[in-house]
Coordinates of C-alpha atoms in Angstrom, one line a residue:
M28 CA 84.7 112.3 148.1
M29 CA 82.4 108.5 147.8
S30 CA 83.9 105.1 149.9
S31 CA 81.8 101.9 150.6
H32 CA 83.4 98.4 151.7
H33 CA 82.3 97.9 147.8
N34 CA 85.2 100.7 147.3
P35 CA 89.1 100.5 148.7
H36 CA 89.2 103.6 150.3
V37 CA 93.1 104.1 150.9
V38 CA 94.8 106.8 153.6
L39 CA 97.6 108.7 153.3
F40 CA 99.9 110.4 155.3
P41 CA 104.0 111.8 154.6
F42 CA 106.2 112.8 156.8
M43 CA 106.3 116.5 157.1
S44 CA 109.7 117.4 154.5
K45 CA 109.8 117.8 151.3
G46 CA 112.2 113.7 150.3
H47 CA 109.6 112.6 152.2
T48 CA 106.1 114.9 151.3
I49 CA 107.1 114.3 147.5
P50 CA 107.1 110.8 146.8
L51 CA 104.7 110.1 148.6
L52 CA 102.0 111.9 146.9
Q53 CA 103.7 110.9 143.6
L54 CA 102.0 107.8 144.8
A55 CA 99.0 109.5 145.7
R56 CA 98.7 109.6 141.9
L57 CA 99.6 106.0 141.2
L58 CA 96.3 104.9 143.6
L59 CA 94.0 107.6 142.0
L60 CA 94.7 105.9 138.4
R61 CA 93.2 102.4 139.8
R62 CA 89.1 102.8 139.3
G63 CA 87.7 103.3 142.7
V64 CA 89.8 103.6 144.9
A65 CA 89.2 106.5 147.6
L66 CA 91.6 108.8 149.0
T67 CA 92.2 110.4 151.6
I68 CA 95.4 112.4 153.1
F69 CA 96.8 114.4 156.2
T70 CA 99.3 117.3 156.6
T71 CA 99.6 120.3 158.7
P72 CA 98.3 124.1 157.9
A73 CA 102.2 125.8 156.9
N74 CA 101.8 121.9 154.5
R75 CA 99.4 122.1 153.0
P76 CA 99.5 125.5 150.1
F77 CA 102.0 123.0 148.9
F78 CA 100.2 120.1 149.3
S79 CA 97.3 121.7 146.8
K80 CA 99.5 122.8 144.4
S81 CA 101.6 119.5 143.8
L82 CA 97.8 118.2 143.1
S83 CA 96.4 120.5 141.6
D84 CA 95.2 118.4 138.3
V85 CA 93.5 115.9 140.4
V86 CA 92.9 117.9 143.7
D87 CA 88.4 116.5 143.6
A88 CA 89.0 113.8 143.4
I89 CA 91.7 114.0 147.1
S90 CA 90.3 114.2 151.1
L91 CA 92.6 116.5 152.9
I92 CA 93.0 116.5 155.7
D93 CA 95.4 119.3 157.8
L94 CA 96.3 117.9 161.6
P95 CA 97.0 121.0 163.6
F96 CA 101.2 120.8 164.8
P97 CA 102.2 121.1 168.0
E98 CA 103.1 124.6 169.2
N99 CA 105.3 125.6 172.1
I100 CA 108.3 121.8 171.1
P101 CA 112.1 123.0 173.6
G102 CA 114.4 123.3 170.5
V103 CA 111.2 123.9 168.0
P104 CA 110.9 126.9 166.2
P105 CA 107.8 128.9 166.7
G106 CA 105.6 128.5 162.8
I107 CA 108.6 125.7 162.1
E108 CA 106.6 122.6 160.5
S109 CA 108.6 121.0 158.3
T110 CA 112.5 119.9 158.2
D111 CA 113.8 122.2 155.3
K112 CA 112.9 125.2 157.3
L113 CA 114.0 123.7 160.1
P114 CA 118.1 126.2 160.8
S115 CA 120.4 122.8 161.6
M116 CA 119.4 119.1 161.1
S117 CA 120.2 118.6 164.9
L118 CA 117.0 119.5 165.5
F119 CA 115.5 116.8 164.1
P120 CA 114.8 114.6 166.9
A121 CA 112.9 117.1 168.4
F122 CA 110.6 117.5 165.4
A123 CA 109.9 114.8 164.5
A124 CA 109.6 113.7 168.9
A125 CA 107.0 116.4 168.1
T126 CA 104.7 114.3 165.7
K127 CA 103.6 111.8 168.7
L128 CA 101.6 115.5 169.9
M129 CA 99.5 114.8 167.3
K130 CA 97.6 111.7 168.2
P131 CA 94.7 112.6 169.5
H132 CA 94.1 114.6 166.8
F133 CA 94.4 112.4 163.8
E134 CA 92.4 109.1 165.5
R135 CA 89.5 111.5 165.9
A136 CA 89.6 112.4 162.4
L137 CA 90.4 109.1 161.5
N138 CA 86.9 108.2 163.3
A139 CA 85.1 110.2 161.0
L140 CA 86.1 108.6 157.3
P141 CA 84.1 105.9 155.8
P142 CA 85.4 103.0 156.6
V143 CA 89.6 101.9 156.0
S144 CA 90.8 99.9 153.4
F145 CA 94.4 100.5 154.5
M146 CA 96.4 103.6 156.1
I147 CA 99.9 103.8 154.0
T148 CA 102.5 106.5 156.6
D149 CA 105.5 108.1 156.4
G150 CA 108.1 105.4 158.5
F151 CA 108.9 108.3 160.7
L152 CA 105.8 108.1 162.1
G153 CA 106.0 104.9 163.5
W154 CA 103.3 106.3 166.1
T155 CA 101.0 106.1 163.8
L156 CA 101.2 101.6 163.7
D157 CA 99.7 102.2 167.3
S158 CA 96.9 104.2 165.7
A159 CA 96.0 101.8 163.1
N160 CA 96.0 99.3 165.5
N161 CA 92.7 100.5 167.3
L162 CA 91.2 101.5 165.1
G163 CA 91.5 97.8 163.6
I164 CA 93.2 99.2 160.5
P165 CA 95.9 97.8 158.9
R166 CA 99.2 100.5 158.5
L167 CA 101.9 100.0 155.9
V168 CA 105.1 102.2 156.3
Y169 CA 106.5 103.9 152.9
F170 CA 110.5 104.5 153.7
G171 CA 112.2 106.5 150.7
M172 CA 114.6 104.3 150.2
S173 CA 116.3 101.8 147.6
Y174 CA 116.1 97.3 147.7
F175 CA 120.0 97.5 148.5
S176 CA 121.1 100.3 150.6
S177 CA 117.5 98.4 153.2
V178 CA 119.4 94.8 152.5
V179 CA 123.5 95.6 152.8
S180 CA 122.2 97.8 156.0
R181 CA 120.7 94.3 157.1
S182 CA 123.1 92.3 156.5
V183 CA 126.2 94.6 158.1
T184 CA 124.6 95.9 161.4
S185 CA 123.1 92.2 162.4
A186 CA 126.2 90.0 161.7
G187 CA 128.2 93.5 163.7
L188 CA 130.8 94.0 160.8
I189 CA 129.9 97.3 161.1
L190 CA 131.7 97.1 164.8
K191 CA 134.7 95.7 163.8
P192 CA 137.0 97.3 161.3
N193 CA 139.8 99.1 163.4
G194 CA 139.3 102.0 160.7
D195 CA 136.2 103.8 159.6
D196 CA 137.3 103.9 155.4
E197 CA 138.7 100.1 155.9
A198 CA 136.9 97.9 153.7
F199 CA 134.7 94.7 154.5
T200 CA 132.2 92.2 152.3
V201 CA 129.1 92.0 153.8
P202 CA 127.9 88.6 154.1
D203 CA 124.9 87.6 151.8
F204 CA 126.1 89.3 149.2
P205 CA 129.7 88.7 148.0
W206 CA 130.1 90.8 145.3
L207 CA 129.5 94.0 147.5
S208 CA 132.5 95.6 150.0
V209 CA 131.6 98.7 152.5
T210 CA 132.7 100.6 155.1
R211 CA 132.0 101.6 158.2
N212 CA 132.0 105.8 156.1
D213 CA 128.8 104.8 154.3
F214 CA 126.8 103.6 157.5
D215 CA 125.7 107.4 159.0
A216 CA 125.1 107.7 162.4
P217 CA 123.6 106.1 164.4
F218 CA 124.2 102.7 162.6
R219 CA 128.4 103.2 162.3
D220 CA 129.1 104.0 166.5
R221 CA 129.9 101.5 168.6
E222 CA 128.5 102.1 170.8
P223 CA 124.6 104.2 169.7
K224 CA 122.3 106.3 172.5
G225 CA 120.8 109.2 172.1
P226 CA 117.5 111.0 171.0
L227 CA 118.5 109.8 167.3
F228 CA 119.5 106.0 168.0
D229 CA 116.1 105.7 170.5
F230 CA 113.5 107.8 167.4
V231 CA 115.3 105.3 165.0
T232 CA 114.6 101.9 166.9
E233 CA 111.2 102.8 167.9
Q234 CA 110.6 103.1 164.2
M235 CA 112.6 100.0 163.6
V236 CA 110.5 98.4 165.9
A237 CA 106.8 99.9 164.6
T238 CA 107.9 99.0 160.3
V239 CA 108.6 95.3 162.0
N240 CA 105.1 95.2 163.3
S241 CA 103.0 96.6 160.4
H242 CA 101.6 95.0 157.9
G243 CA 103.6 96.0 155.5
L244 CA 106.4 98.2 153.3
V245 CA 105.7 100.0 149.9
M246 CA 108.8 100.2 148.0
N247 CA 109.6 103.2 145.6
S248 CA 111.6 100.8 143.1
F249 CA 110.9 97.9 140.7
C250 CA 111.9 94.6 139.5
D251 CA 114.3 95.2 136.7
L252 CA 115.9 97.4 139.1
E253 CA 117.3 95.5 142.1
H254 CA 116.0 92.5 141.6
V255 CA 118.5 90.7 143.2
Y256 CA 118.0 92.8 146.5
M257 CA 113.6 92.8 146.4
E258 CA 113.6 88.9 146.0
F259 CA 116.7 88.9 148.8
Y260 CA 114.1 91.2 151.0
N261 CA 111.0 88.8 151.0
R262 CA 113.0 85.5 151.2
N263 CA 114.5 87.2 154.3
L264 CA 112.6 90.5 156.3
V265 CA 109.4 90.9 157.7
P266 CA 107.3 92.9 156.9
K267 CA 106.1 91.9 153.6
S268 CA 106.9 94.0 150.3
W269 CA 106.0 95.8 147.6
P270 CA 107.9 96.7 144.8
V271 CA 104.8 99.5 142.7
G272 CA 107.3 102.8 142.1
P273 CA 109.0 104.6 140.7
F274 CA 106.1 107.2 141.9
C275 CA 107.9 110.2 140.0
L276 CA 106.3 108.8 136.5
A277 CA 103.0 109.3 137.9
E278 CA 103.4 113.0 138.4
P279 CA 102.4 114.1 133.8
R280 CA 104.9 116.0 132.0
R281 CA 104.7 120.0 132.8
K282 CA 101.9 121.8 130.2
P283 CA 104.1 124.8 128.4
P284 CA 102.6 127.7 130.1
P285 CA 99.8 129.6 128.1
E286 CA 100.8 133.0 126.5
N287 CA 100.9 135.8 129.1
Q288 CA 101.9 132.8 131.8
E289 CA 106.4 133.2 131.0
K290 CA 107.8 129.4 131.7
P291 CA 110.1 129.7 135.1
S292 CA 113.8 131.8 134.2
Y293 CA 116.1 129.0 135.1
I294 CA 113.8 126.7 132.1
K295 CA 114.4 129.6 129.4
W296 CA 117.5 129.6 130.1
L297 CA 118.4 125.8 129.8
D298 CA 116.1 126.9 126.6
G299 CA 118.6 128.5 125.1
F300 CA 121.5 125.7 125.3
H301 CA 119.2 123.5 123.3
E302 CA 118.9 126.5 120.8
Q303 CA 122.5 126.5 120.5
G304 CA 123.3 121.9 121.0
K305 CA 124.8 122.8 123.9
Q306 CA 124.3 120.2 127.1
V307 CA 123.9 121.5 130.0
L308 CA 125.1 120.1 134.0
Y309 CA 122.8 120.5 136.3
V310 CA 124.0 120.3 139.9
A311 CA 121.8 120.7 143.2
F312 CA 122.4 118.1 146.9
G313 CA 118.5 118.4 148.6
S314 CA 117.7 120.2 150.2
Q315 CA 118.7 119.1 153.8
A316 CA 122.6 118.7 153.5
E317 CA 124.9 121.0 155.4
I318 CA 128.5 121.8 152.5
S319 CA 131.0 123.6 154.7
P320 CA 131.7 127.5 152.9
E321 CA 135.3 125.4 152.1
Q322 CA 133.6 122.8 150.1
L323 CA 131.3 125.1 148.3
R324 CA 134.3 127.0 147.2
E325 CA 136.1 123.7 146.0
I326 CA 133.3 122.9 144.0
K327 CA 132.5 126.6 142.3
V328 CA 136.5 126.0 141.4
G329 CA 135.8 123.1 140.6
L330 CA 133.0 124.0 138.2
E331 CA 134.5 127.6 137.0
E332 CA 138.0 125.0 135.9
S333 CA 135.9 122.5 134.1
E334 CA 134.4 125.0 131.7
V335 CA 131.1 122.6 131.0
N336 CA 128.0 124.5 131.6
F337 CA 125.4 123.7 134.6
L338 CA 122.8 125.0 136.4
W339 CA 123.6 124.8 140.3
V340 CA 120.9 124.7 143.3
V341 CA 122.0 126.7 145.6
R342 CA 120.4 127.8 149.2
T343 CA 120.0 131.7 150.4
H344 CA 123.0 131.8 152.6
E345 CA 125.4 129.4 150.2
S346 CA 124.7 131.5 147.4
E347 CA 128.0 134.7 148.3
L348 CA 131.0 132.8 146.1
D349 CA 132.6 136.7 145.6
G350 CA 131.7 136.9 142.1
F351 CA 131.8 133.7 140.9
E352 CA 128.0 134.3 138.7
D353 CA 129.8 136.8 136.9
R354 CA 132.8 134.9 135.5
V355 CA 130.3 131.8 135.1
K356 CA 128.0 134.0 132.9
N357 CA 128.1 133.0 130.3
R358 CA 127.6 129.5 130.6
G359 CA 126.7 128.8 134.7
L360 CA 123.4 129.9 136.4
L361 CA 122.5 129.5 140.3
V362 CA 119.2 129.6 140.7
R363 CA 118.3 129.6 144.7
E364 CA 114.0 129.4 144.3
W365 CA 112.7 126.1 144.5
V366 CA 113.1 124.2 141.7
D367 CA 110.9 121.3 138.7
Q368 CA 114.0 118.8 139.2
R369 CA 112.5 116.6 136.4
E370 CA 111.5 119.3 134.8
I371 CA 115.3 120.4 134.2
L372 CA 116.2 116.5 133.9
G373 CA 113.8 116.3 131.8
H374 CA 115.1 118.9 129.7
P375 CA 116.6 118.5 126.6
S376 CA 119.5 120.1 127.4
V377 CA 120.3 118.6 130.7
N378 CA 123.1 115.2 130.0
G379 CA 124.2 114.7 133.4
F380 CA 123.9 115.6 137.7
V381 CA 125.9 116.6 140.1
S382 CA 123.1 114.4 143.0
H383 CA 123.8 114.2 146.7
C384 CA 122.0 110.7 145.4
G385 CA 119.0 110.7 147.7
W386 CA 116.7 107.9 146.5
N387 CA 114.2 110.3 144.5
S388 CA 117.4 112.0 142.7
V389 CA 118.4 108.6 142.1
L390 CA 115.5 108.0 140.0
E391 CA 114.4 110.7 138.8
S392 CA 117.3 110.7 137.2
I393 CA 117.1 107.2 136.2
C394 CA 113.3 108.9 134.6
A395 CA 114.4 110.9 132.6
A396 CA 118.1 108.5 131.6
V397 CA 121.2 111.3 133.3
P398 CA 123.0 109.7 134.4
I399 CA 125.1 111.2 137.8
A400 CA 127.9 112.1 139.1
A401 CA 128.1 110.9 142.6
W402 CA 127.9 113.2 145.8
P403 CA 126.4 111.5 148.3
M404 CA 126.0 114.1 151.6
M405 CA 124.8 111.7 154.2
A406 CA 122.0 108.8 155.2
E407 CA 121.9 106.0 153.4
Q408 CA 123.6 108.1 150.1
H409 CA 126.0 106.6 150.6
L410 CA 124.9 103.5 149.9
N411 CA 123.2 104.5 146.9
A412 CA 125.7 105.6 146.0
R413 CA 128.0 102.5 145.5
M414 CA 124.4 101.0 143.9
V415 CA 124.5 104.2 140.7
V416 CA 128.7 103.6 140.3
E417 CA 129.1 99.9 140.6
E418 CA 126.1 98.0 140.6
M419 CA 124.3 99.9 137.8
K420 CA 126.8 101.3 136.6
I421 CA 124.8 104.6 136.0
G422 CA 128.1 107.4 137.5
V423 CA 130.4 108.7 138.1
R424 CA 132.1 108.6 141.8
V425 CA 133.5 112.0 143.4
E426 CA 136.4 111.3 145.2
S427 CA 137.7 112.6 148.2
C428 CA 140.7 114.2 148.6
N429 CA 142.3 111.3 151.3
G430 CA 140.5 108.4 149.7
S431 CA 137.1 108.5 152.8
V432 CA 134.4 108.5 150.6
R433 CA 133.0 111.3 153.7
G434 CA 136.4 112.7 153.1
F435 CA 136.7 116.4 151.4
V436 CA 136.3 117.2 148.1
K437 CA 139.1 119.3 146.6
S438 CA 138.0 120.8 143.0
E439 CA 140.4 118.7 141.6
S440 CA 137.7 115.9 142.3
V441 CA 135.4 118.4 141.0
E442 CA 136.7 119.1 137.9
K443 CA 137.8 115.5 136.7
A444 CA 134.1 114.3 138.1
V445 CA 132.5 116.4 135.6
R446 CA 134.1 116.2 132.6
E447 CA 134.5 112.0 133.4
L448 CA 130.3 112.8 133.1
M449 CA 129.8 115.1 130.4
E450 CA 132.4 113.7 128.2
G451 CA 134.5 110.6 128.9
E452 CA 134.1 107.4 128.4
I453 CA 132.8 106.3 131.2
G454 CA 130.7 109.4 130.8
K455 CA 128.8 107.2 127.1
S456 CA 129.1 103.9 129.2
A457 CA 126.3 105.1 131.5
R458 CA 124.1 107.3 129.7
K459 CA 123.8 104.5 127.8
K460 CA 122.8 101.8 130.6
V461 CA 121.0 104.4 132.5
K462 CA 118.5 104.8 129.3
E463 CA 118.3 101.4 129.4
L464 CA 116.7 101.2 132.9
S465 CA 114.3 104.0 132.4
N466 CA 112.9 102.3 129.5
S467 CA 112.3 99.3 132.4
A468 CA 110.8 102.2 134.3
I469 CA 108.4 103.4 132.2
N470 CA 107.5 100.0 131.3
A471 CA 107.0 98.8 135.0
I472 CA 104.5 101.8 135.5
K473 CA 102.3 101.0 132.7
E474 CA 99.3 99.3 132.5
G475 CA 99.8 95.2 132.9
G476 CA 104.2 96.4 134.4
S477 CA 105.5 94.9 136.9
S478 CA 104.6 97.2 139.7
W479 CA 101.1 98.7 138.0
L480 CA 100.5 94.6 138.6
K481 CA 101.6 95.0 142.3
L482 CA 100.2 98.2 143.3
D483 CA 96.8 96.1 142.6
E484 CA 98.0 92.5 144.6
L485 CA 98.5 95.4 147.3
I486 CA 95.7 97.0 147.4
N487 CA 93.3 93.7 146.5
E488 CA 95.1 92.4 149.5
F489 CA 94.4 94.5 151.7
H490 CA 90.4 95.3 150.2
A491 CA 89.5 91.3 150.2
K492 CA 90.8 91.8 154.1
M493 CA 87.9 94.7 154.7
K494 CA 85.1 93.8 153.0
K495 CA 85.3 89.8 155.3
N496 CA 85.8 91.7 158.1
P497 CA 84.2 95.3 157.9
D498 CA 84.3 96.3 161.5
M499 CA 88.1 96.5 160.2

């Protein structure tokens, strides 16, 4: 990799979690579309194979550097270097704190690189701000959140409203957006706690302080998707943000495999339904959500009773389902392996998505023009679900039995949501709206589109500063 003051040199450092890594690897592709941009990406030894495979067609244009992951960390099992391998998400604070021990290795590696125009590091790696300041490199932050969830969270917490309702499901109005109502249950710990404290609260606070003191925020979004919330953010909050997504559209469509190489079994299964002219529902809740055995049983019954065709991605420990697979074998498939979600959503047979509403999944569904049955599980997913159903109107909500956004969902609600999405009038309307948004997303990322221009603006702004100050 060649770099000079005449060419921008960008450093990317994703957090060690698939949901954080994948979008930054997609952003790497967007950066490589800019002629002359040199790119360095940091990872760890155990994560490197995933990076190399994901970027196999462009790996020669990238410098990929391994940093040793800390060993003998209390609470973190040996050999684990990614959160999706943790036996429980209760170990997350210990895992995240351990990444700070990578700092001296990171700084030594940065010192050995050609001059860096700017770095984009994950919001969970707040300690990289100190490294960036030590070496005179502007740090920009990537958080895998929408503008909507970001500004609604800030609006509610800054007004102290999240602490006022007596009940967790008592609705109140968002001050800066009076057309929106939310509940305490729409927010995850530690934001919803009346007296927030503990390792997770300390970690989140530390990352927020580091973000505010960084040079900018890179957003996986685009102007037409959430213009009102983007404008509010850039008028009222810091640091400055650049909407340059959807990142996933930078990935090339998977080419058909050579004749001597088989397609994945789940794609061949979808092909069969497409040949019959039948629609399929995709069901996936991400790699981090922890679903109880009781809730899994209700999902199983709801899908079985709905009579829709479905492909359900489950984790190994969730897959003992009492003969369920035999009963639905003619119209349902359970997949226990890592899947290419974009390939599934882009398959012509897939016409609906039961999703936890992680922001990556929402964007991938929009780009594939597939409507969503929203079933949030954790983090800011409950706010994303409100955006999907109430703001964008590209889906339906999977309702709990007691009306709480965090309540238990009975099989009847699963069946109702699935049928409405795949066959009902709301589903038809959502399908039309998501198609419009899909077209807007494609246009945003094209040369001359809003996201294309914003990324150019970002690169030019920070590279120009470096050229003025070669010692950065």
